[in-house]
PDB file of C-alpha atoms in Angstrom:
ATOM      1  CA  ASP H  72      26.146  26.809 -49.564  1.00 69.00           C
ATOM      2  CA  ASP H  73      28.437  26.027 -46.609  1.00 74.00           C
ATOM      3  CA  PRO H  74      27.840  22.436 -45.466  1.00 72.00           C
ATOM      4  CA  LEU H  75      28.620  23.476 -41.893  1.00 71.00           C
ATOM      5  CA  THR H  76      25.903  26.147 -41.724  1.00 74.00           C
ATOM      6  CA  ILE H  77      23.063  24.648 -43.771  1.00 71.00           C
ATOM      7  CA  PRO H  78      22.253  21.987 -41.118  1.00 70.00           C
ATOM      8  CA  LEU H  79      21.739  24.785 -38.559  1.00 73.00           C
ATOM      9  CA  LEU H  80      18.665  26.121 -40.379  1.00 73.00           C
ATOM     10  CA  ALA H  81      15.438  25.441 -38.522  1.00 76.00           C
ATOM     11  CA  PRO H  82      12.292  24.508 -40.490  1.00 81.00           C
ATOM     12  CA  GLY H  83      10.092  27.480 -41.343  1.00 80.00           C
ATOM     13  CA  VAL H  84      12.790  30.106 -40.812  1.00 82.00           C
ATOM     14  CA  ASP H  85      13.122  32.772 -43.506  1.00 86.00           C
ATOM     15  CA  VAL H  86      16.505  32.478 -45.211  1.00 87.00           C
ATOM     16  CA  ILE H  87      18.503  35.043 -47.160  1.00 92.00           C
ATOM     17  CA  SER H  88      21.528  33.278 -48.577  1.00 93.00           C
ATOM     18  CA  TRP H  89      24.850  34.370 -50.030  1.00 95.00           C
ATOM     19  CA  ARG H  90      27.435  32.309 -51.847  1.00 94.00           C
ATOM     20  CA  MET H  91      30.557  32.629 -53.983  1.00 94.00           C
ATOM     21  CA  GLY H  92      28.610  31.337 -56.955  1.00 95.00           C
ATOM     22  CA  LYS H  93      25.264  31.753 -58.687  1.00 95.00           C
ATOM     23  CA  PRO H  94      22.766  33.190 -56.175  1.00 96.00           C
ATOM     24  CA  GLU H  95      19.393  31.810 -55.253  1.00 93.00           C
ATOM     25  CA  LEU H  96      16.341  33.765 -56.427  1.00 91.00           C
ATOM     26  CA  ASP H  97      16.291  36.110 -53.409  1.00 92.00           C
ATOM     27  CA  GLY H  98      19.890  35.547 -52.378  1.00 96.00           C
ATOM     28  CA  PHE H  99      23.252  37.133 -53.097  1.00 98.00           C
ATOM     29  CA  GLY H 100      26.076  35.624 -55.083  1.00 98.00           C
ATOM     30  CA  LEU H 101      28.816  35.974 -57.651  1.00 97.00           C
ATOM     31  CA  GLU H 102      28.389  35.423 -61.379  1.00 97.00           C
ATOM     32  CA  ARG H 103      30.708  35.772 -64.350  1.00 95.00           C
ATOM     33  CA  VAL H 104      29.185  37.647 -67.291  1.00 93.00           C
ATOM     34  CA  ALA H 105      31.167  38.265 -70.493  1.00 93.00           C
ATOM     35  CA  GLY H 106      34.391  37.510 -68.662  1.00 92.00           C
ATOM     36  CA  GLU H 107      33.723  39.845 -65.719  1.00 94.00           C
ATOM     37  CA  GLU H 108      32.571  38.888 -62.217  1.00 96.00           C
ATOM     38  CA  TYR H 109      29.530  40.640 -60.736  1.00 98.00           C
ATOM     39  CA  LEU H 110      28.016  40.695 -57.272  1.00 98.00           C
ATOM     40  CA  CYS H 111      24.374  39.796 -57.870  1.00 98.00           C
ATOM     41  CA  HIS H 112      21.037  39.687 -56.096  1.00 98.00           C
ATOM     42  CA  GLY H 113      19.027  36.974 -57.765  1.00 96.00           C
ATOM     43  CA  PHE H 114      19.042  37.849 -61.463  1.00 95.00           C
ATOM     44  CA  GLN H 115      20.084  41.474 -60.802  1.00 96.00           C
ATOM     45  CA  GLN H 116      23.708  42.500 -61.343  1.00 97.00           C
ATOM     46  CA  LEU H 117      24.649  44.888 -58.523  1.00 97.00           C
ATOM     47  CA  LEU H 118      28.239  45.883 -59.285  1.00 96.00           C
ATOM     48  CA  PRO H 119      31.383  44.449 -60.859  1.00 97.00           C
ATOM     49  CA  ALA H 120      33.624  42.763 -58.307  1.00 95.00           C
ATOM     50  CA  ALA H 121      36.511  44.836 -59.683  1.00 91.00           C
ATOM     51  CA  GLU H 122      34.776  48.009 -58.432  1.00 94.00           C
ATOM     52  CA  LEU H 123      34.796  46.968 -54.779  1.00 93.00           C
ATOM     53  CA  GLY H 124      36.843  49.303 -52.622  1.00 88.00           C
ATOM     54  CA  LEU H 125      38.440  46.300 -50.912  1.00 89.00           C
ATOM     55  CA  VAL H 126      40.886  43.873 -52.515  1.00 85.00           C
ATOM     56  CA  GLY H 127      40.878  40.087 -52.332  1.00 86.00           C
ATOM     57  CA  ARG H 128      38.397  37.290 -52.897  1.00 87.00           C
ATOM     58  CA  HIS H 129      37.852  36.938 -49.162  1.00 86.00           C
ATOM     59  CA  ASN H 130      36.575  40.517 -49.212  1.00 91.00           C
ATOM     60  CA  ILE H 131      34.175  39.659 -52.039  1.00 94.00           C
ATOM     61  CA  ALA H 132      32.763  37.040 -49.669  1.00 93.00           C
ATOM     62  CA  ASN H 133      32.628  39.632 -46.879  1.00 94.00           C
ATOM     63  CA  ALA H 134      30.780  42.047 -49.177  1.00 96.00           C
ATOM     64  CA  LEU H 135      28.188  39.430 -50.120  1.00 97.00           C
ATOM     65  CA  ALA H 136      27.643  38.569 -46.450  1.00 96.00           C
ATOM     66  CA  ALA H 137      27.233  42.265 -45.621  1.00 97.00           C
ATOM     67  CA  LEU H 138      24.709  42.692 -48.444  1.00 98.00           C
ATOM     68  CA  ALA H 139      22.670  39.756 -47.162  1.00 97.00           C
ATOM     69  CA  LEU H 140      22.681  41.118 -43.600  1.00 97.00           C
ATOM     70  CA  GLY H 141      21.769  44.623 -44.733  1.00 98.00           C
ATOM     71  CA  TYR H 142      19.002  43.315 -46.982  1.00 97.00           C
ATOM     72  CA  ALA H 143      17.554  41.363 -44.052  1.00 96.00           C
ATOM     73  CA  ALA H 144      17.538  44.623 -42.071  1.00 97.00           C
ATOM     74  CA  ASP H 145      15.730  46.443 -44.926  1.00 97.00           C
ATOM     75  CA  LEU H 146      18.683  48.669 -45.827  1.00 98.00           C
ATOM     76  CA  PRO H 147      18.458  50.124 -49.356  1.00 97.00           C
ATOM     77  CA  LEU H 148      20.505  48.188 -51.899  1.00 96.00           C
ATOM     78  CA  ASP H 149      21.636  51.388 -53.639  1.00 96.00           C
ATOM     79  CA  SER H 150      23.139  52.757 -50.428  1.00 97.00           C
ATOM     80  CA  MET H 151      24.911  49.487 -49.648  1.00 98.00           C
ATOM     81  CA  ILE H 152      26.371  49.282 -53.154  1.00 97.00           C
ATOM     82  CA  ALA H 153      27.645  52.871 -52.946  1.00 97.00           C
ATOM     83  CA  THR H 154      29.288  52.086 -49.610  1.00 96.00           C
ATOM     84  CA  LEU H 155      30.959  48.963 -50.988  1.00 96.00           C
ATOM     85  CA  ARG H 156      32.440  51.037 -53.800  1.00 95.00           C
ATOM     86  CA  GLN H 157      33.764  53.704 -51.434  1.00 93.00           C
ATOM     87  CA  PHE H 158      34.917  51.737 -48.385  1.00 92.00           C
ATOM     88  CA  ARG H 159      38.670  51.121 -48.607  1.00 86.00           C
ATOM     89  CA  GLY H 160      38.938  49.013 -45.490  1.00 84.00           C
ATOM     90  CA  LEU H 161      40.857  49.529 -42.277  1.00 88.00           C
ATOM     91  CA  PRO H 162      44.587  50.272 -42.242  1.00 92.00           C
ATOM     92  CA  HIS H 163      46.944  47.280 -42.183  1.00 95.00           C
ATOM     93  CA  ARG H 164      44.258  44.787 -43.245  1.00 93.00           C
ATOM     94  CA  CYS H 165      44.798  43.904 -46.925  1.00 93.00           C
ATOM     95  CA  GLN H 166      45.003  47.644 -47.576  1.00 92.00           C
ATOM     96  CA  GLN H 167      46.166  48.581 -51.066  1.00 91.00           C
ATOM     97  CA  VAL H 168      48.499  51.514 -50.502  1.00 94.00           C
ATOM     98  CA  ALA H 169      49.805  52.109 -54.026  1.00 94.00           C
ATOM     99  CA  GLU H 170      50.105  50.913 -57.581  1.00 94.00           C
ATOM    100  CA  ILE H 171      53.479  51.714 -59.118  1.00 96.00           C
ATOM    101  CA  ALA H 172      54.461  50.731 -62.658  1.00 95.00           C
ATOM    102  CA  GLY H 173      51.606  48.249 -62.780  1.00 95.00           C
ATOM    103  CA  VAL H 174      52.557  46.606 -59.463  1.00 96.00           C
ATOM    104  CA  ARG H 175      50.145  46.701 -56.521  1.00 95.00           C
ATOM    105  CA  TYR H 176      51.498  47.166 -52.979  1.00 97.00           C
ATOM    106  CA  ILE H 177      49.276  45.764 -50.225  1.00 96.00           C
ATOM    107  CA  ASN H 178      49.730  46.284 -46.496  1.00 97.00           C
ATOM    108  CA  ASP H 179      48.406  43.366 -44.444  1.00 97.00           C
ATOM    109  CA  SER H 180      50.584  43.976 -41.389  1.00 98.00           C
ATOM    110  CA  LYS H 181      47.684  42.819 -39.192  1.00 97.00           C
ATOM    111  CA  GLY H 182      48.264  39.346 -40.674  1.00 97.00           C
ATOM    112  CA  THR H 183      50.102  38.213 -37.554  1.00 98.00           C
ATOM    113  CA  ASN H 184      49.341  34.497 -37.838  1.00 97.00           C
ATOM    114  CA  ILE H 185      49.511  31.777 -40.455  1.00 98.00           C
ATOM    115  CA  GLY H 186      45.761  31.633 -41.088  1.00 96.00           C
ATOM    116  CA  ALA H 187      45.590  35.353 -41.845  1.00 96.00           C
ATOM    117  CA  THR H 188      48.476  35.144 -44.297  1.00 97.00           C
ATOM    118  CA  ILE H 189      46.950  32.159 -46.091  1.00 96.00           C
ATOM    119  CA  ALA H 190      43.694  34.120 -46.438  1.00 93.00           C
ATOM    120  CA  ALA H 191      45.587  37.107 -47.843  1.00 95.00           C
ATOM    121  CA  LEU H 192      47.526  34.979 -50.339  1.00 96.00           C
ATOM    122  CA  GLU H 193      44.401  33.226 -51.542  1.00 93.00           C
ATOM    123  CA  GLY H 194      42.473  36.488 -51.596  1.00 89.00           C
ATOM    124  CA  VAL H 195      44.826  38.603 -53.706  1.00 89.00           C
ATOM    125  CA  GLY H 196      46.782  35.958 -55.591  1.00 80.00           C
ATOM    126  CA  ALA H 197      46.408  35.135 -59.261  1.00 70.00           C
ATOM    127  CA  ASP H 198      48.630  32.246 -60.254  1.00 69.00           C
ATOM    128  CA  ARG H 199      52.190  32.994 -59.058  1.00 79.00           C
ATOM    129  CA  ASN H 200      52.121  36.786 -59.036  1.00 93.00           C
ATOM    130  CA  ILE H 201      52.791  37.633 -55.363  1.00 98.00           C
ATOM    131  CA  LEU H 202      56.040  38.802 -53.848  1.00 98.00           C
ATOM    132  CA  LEU H 203      55.414  38.092 -50.168  1.00 99.00           C
ATOM    133  CA  ILE H 204      57.164  39.945 -47.352  1.00 99.00           C
ATOM    134  CA  ALA H 205      56.902  37.898 -44.160  1.00 99.00           C
ATOM    135  CA  GLY H 206      58.627  37.342 -40.849  1.00 98.00           C
ATOM    136  CA  GLY H 207      58.916  38.491 -37.267  1.00 98.00           C
ATOM    137  CA  GLN H 208      58.195  36.524 -34.110  1.00 98.00           C
ATOM    138  CA  GLY H 209      56.495  33.267 -35.057  1.00 96.00           C
ATOM    139  CA  LYS H 210      55.964  32.141 -31.461  1.00 93.00           C
ATOM    140  CA  GLY H 211      56.508  28.498 -32.378  1.00 95.00           C
ATOM    141  CA  ALA H 212      54.129  28.458 -35.340  1.00 96.00           C
ATOM    142  CA  ASP H 213      54.386  25.674 -37.910  1.00 98.00           C
ATOM    143  CA  PHE H 214      55.333  27.614 -41.036  1.00 98.00           C
ATOM    144  CA  SER H 215      55.001  24.503 -43.190  1.00 98.00           C
ATOM    145  CA  GLN H 216      51.253  25.208 -43.185  1.00 98.00           C
ATOM    146  CA  LEU H 217      52.001  28.091 -45.562  1.00 98.00           C
ATOM    147  CA  GLN H 218      53.551  25.824 -48.193  1.00 98.00           C
ATOM    148  CA  PRO H 219      50.477  25.116 -50.377  1.00 97.00           C
ATOM    149  CA  ALA H 220      49.417  28.774 -50.595  1.00 97.00           C
ATOM    150  CA  VAL H 221      52.980  29.962 -51.186  1.00 98.00           C
ATOM    151  CA  ALA H 222      53.534  27.357 -53.903  1.00 97.00           C
ATOM    152  CA  ALA H 223      50.277  28.344 -55.611  1.00 96.00           C
ATOM    153  CA  HIS H 224      50.590  32.125 -55.442  1.00 97.00           C
ATOM    154  CA  CYS H 225      54.145  33.351 -54.739  1.00 97.00           C
ATOM    155  CA  LYS H 226      56.933  34.045 -57.212  1.00 96.00           C
ATOM    156  CA  GLN H 227      59.206  35.208 -54.367  1.00 98.00           C
ATOM    157  CA  VAL H 228      59.202  35.290 -50.563  1.00 99.00           C
ATOM    158  CA  ILE H 229      61.289  37.896 -48.736  1.00 99.00           C
ATOM    159  CA  VAL H 230      61.824  37.160 -45.047  1.00 99.00           C
ATOM    160  CA  LEU H 231      62.966  39.379 -42.205  1.00 98.00           C
ATOM    161  CA  GLY H 232      63.013  39.390 -38.438  1.00 98.00           C
ATOM    162  CA  GLU H 233      63.653  36.912 -35.669  1.00 98.00           C
ATOM    163  CA  ASP H 234      62.121  33.866 -37.342  1.00 98.00           C
ATOM    164  CA  ALA H 235      63.351  34.587 -40.880  1.00 98.00           C
ATOM    165  CA  PRO H 236      65.583  31.463 -40.834  1.00 98.00           C
ATOM    166  CA  ALA H 237      62.656  29.239 -39.837  1.00 98.00           C
ATOM    167  CA  LEU H 238      60.449  30.727 -42.551  1.00 98.00           C
ATOM    168  CA  ARG H 239      63.169  30.261 -45.143  1.00 98.00           C
ATOM    169  CA  ALA H 240      63.678  26.629 -44.164  1.00 98.00           C
ATOM    170  CA  ALA H 241      59.936  25.937 -44.327  1.00 98.00           C
ATOM    171  CA  LEU H 242      59.233  27.699 -47.629  1.00 99.00           C
ATOM    172  CA  GLN H 243      62.336  27.401 -49.807  1.00 98.00           C
ATOM    173  CA  ALA H 244      60.950  24.314 -51.549  1.00 98.00           C
ATOM    174  CA  SER H 245      57.724  26.190 -52.382  1.00 98.00           C
ATOM    175  CA  ALA H 246      59.157  29.431 -53.814  1.00 98.00           C
ATOM    176  CA  PRO H 247      62.453  31.322 -54.018  1.00 98.00           C
ATOM    177  CA  VAL H 248      63.231  32.883 -50.618  1.00 99.00           C
ATOM    178  CA  SER H 249      65.616  35.738 -49.835  1.00 99.00           C
ATOM    179  CA  PRO H 250      66.461  37.508 -46.547  1.00 98.00           C
ATOM    180  CA  ALA H 251      66.074  41.235 -45.882  1.00 99.00           C
ATOM    181  CA  CYS H 252      67.703  43.311 -43.158  1.00 98.00           C
ATOM    182  CA  SER H 253      64.916  45.895 -42.890  1.00 98.00           C
ATOM    183  CA  MET H 254      61.469  46.733 -44.215  1.00 98.00           C
ATOM    184  CA  ALA H 255      62.984  49.210 -46.662  1.00 97.00           C
ATOM    185  CA  ASP H 256      65.332  46.492 -47.929  1.00 98.00           C
ATOM    186  CA  ALA H 257      62.422  44.059 -48.300  1.00 98.00           C
ATOM    187  CA  VAL H 258      60.371  46.547 -50.321  1.00 98.00           C
ATOM    188  CA  ALA H 259      63.376  47.411 -52.498  1.00 97.00           C
ATOM    189  CA  GLN H 260      64.021  43.729 -53.234  1.00 98.00           C
ATOM    190  CA  ALA H 261      60.377  43.141 -54.076  1.00 98.00           C
ATOM    191  CA  ALA H 262      60.242  46.174 -56.366  1.00 98.00           C
ATOM    192  CA  GLU H 263      63.350  44.982 -58.205  1.00 97.00           C
ATOM    193  CA  LEU H 264      61.789  41.578 -58.913  1.00 98.00           C
ATOM    194  CA  ALA H 265      58.196  42.664 -59.561  1.00 98.00           C
ATOM    195  CA  ARG H 266      56.711  43.029 -63.020  1.00 97.00           C
ATOM    196  CA  PRO H 267      53.464  44.681 -64.177  1.00 96.00           C
ATOM    197  CA  GLY H 268      50.520  42.636 -62.917  1.00 94.00           C
ATOM    198  CA  ASP H 269      52.394  41.453 -59.826  1.00 96.00           C
ATOM    199  CA  CYS H 270      51.510  42.221 -56.214  1.00 96.00           C
ATOM    200  CA  VAL H 271      53.900  43.020 -53.367  1.00 98.00           C
ATOM    201  CA  LEU H 272      52.145  41.802 -50.229  1.00 98.00           C
ATOM    202  CA  LEU H 273      53.224  42.456 -46.655  1.00 99.00           C
ATOM    203  CA  SER H 274      51.505  39.694 -44.689  1.00 98.00           C
ATOM    204  CA  PRO H 275      54.018  38.619 -42.057  1.00 99.00           C
ATOM    205  CA  ALA H 276      52.376  35.544 -40.450  1.00 98.00           C
ATOM    206  CA  CYS H 277      54.250  36.676 -37.340  1.00 98.00           C
ATOM    207  CA  ALA H 278      54.104  39.128 -34.471  1.00 98.00           C
ATOM    208  CA  SER H 279      56.090  42.328 -34.897  1.00 98.00           C
ATOM    209  CA  PHE H 280      57.758  43.014 -31.566  1.00 97.00           C
ATOM    210  CA  ASP H 281      61.248  41.879 -32.576  1.00 97.00           C
ATOM    211  CA  MET H 282      61.696  44.908 -34.872  1.00 98.00           C
ATOM    212  CA  PHE H 283      58.709  47.209 -34.289  1.00 98.00           C
ATOM    213  CA  SER H 284      56.510  48.557 -31.504  1.00 97.00           C
ATOM    214  CA  GLY H 285      53.552  46.689 -33.023  1.00 98.00           C
ATOM    215  CA  TYR H 286      51.828  45.769 -36.266  1.00 98.00           C
ATOM    216  CA  VAL H 287      50.802  49.403 -36.793  1.00 98.00           C
ATOM    217  CA  GLN H 288      54.390  50.660 -36.874  1.00 98.00           C
ATOM    218  CA  ARG H 289      55.382  47.736 -39.089  1.00 98.00           C
ATOM    219  CA  GLY H 290      52.639  48.625 -41.561  1.00 98.00           C
ATOM    220  CA  GLU H 291      53.571  52.301 -41.451  1.00 98.00           C
ATOM    221  CA  MET H 292      57.193  51.437 -42.239  1.00 98.00           C
ATOM    222  CA  PHE H 293      56.015  49.412 -45.232  1.00 98.00           C
ATOM    223  CA  CYS H 294      53.869  52.315 -46.440  1.00 98.00           C
ATOM    224  CA  ARG H 295      56.777  54.723 -45.977  1.00 98.00           C
ATOM    225  CA  ALA H 296      59.103  52.494 -47.993  1.00 98.00           C
ATOM    226  CA  VAL H 297      56.509  52.226 -50.765  1.00 98.00           C
ATOM    227  CA  GLU H 298      56.063  56.002 -50.818  1.00 96.00           C
ATOM    228  CA  GLN H 299      59.838  56.463 -51.058  1.00 95.00           C
ATOM    229  CA  LEU H 300      59.817  53.992 -53.931  1.00 94.00           C
ATOM    230  CA  ARG H 301      57.144  56.068 -55.674  1.00 92.00           C
ATOM    231  CA  GLU H 302      59.316  59.147 -55.210  1.00 89.00           C
ATOM    232  CA  GLY H 303      62.378  57.309 -56.507  1.00 83.00           C
ATOM    233  CA  GLY H 304      64.182  57.168 -53.177  1.00 54.00           C
ATOM    234  CA  VAL H 305      64.410  53.410 -52.461  1.00 53.00           C
TER     235      VAL H 305
END
């Protein structure tokens, strides 16, 4: 149902579609039944969206696209559904690392640019329930592009790193913003402010080389701080 892709279809070509809405008869889509969303193939409910191993609405879209591709290649639906339940994604890419006291902690350290962070916010956000940890080397990025997503989804932004002042200036009208001196400090602040149902999201919108050897180390430091929090040490 993307207006940019539909015109590319040539006459007479077999089409297997997917969409973030009611599917076509032999296509894949998303339907709400009795208050719960299901990934569907035509009229068949395949699995509840809540049972996907990946988090975020963008990953629901990815799952539907993968189902359509696999179906076109004659892969068994049962096997694909089992894989979607089990696959937890790659490290540092919207990876849920813990749930503590009803608060989810998500590591999206690979979100090194504004577009990736917007996708993460829109993917995991529900109203204003996100405490976002962001910052690093922005490399001249226009952080004002984050304003709509931050205003829609964030209850707090915690900034750290080289471009923390620029992030704070760009976002302070969209959500409360506070500085952190380290990843452990950022996680501790977020945990203090979070309430059950909230989500602490590391999605920096920046490169990592001001404080870390790379996005992997940054994500590992986030995971370590969350684990210390679980153990009562933050």
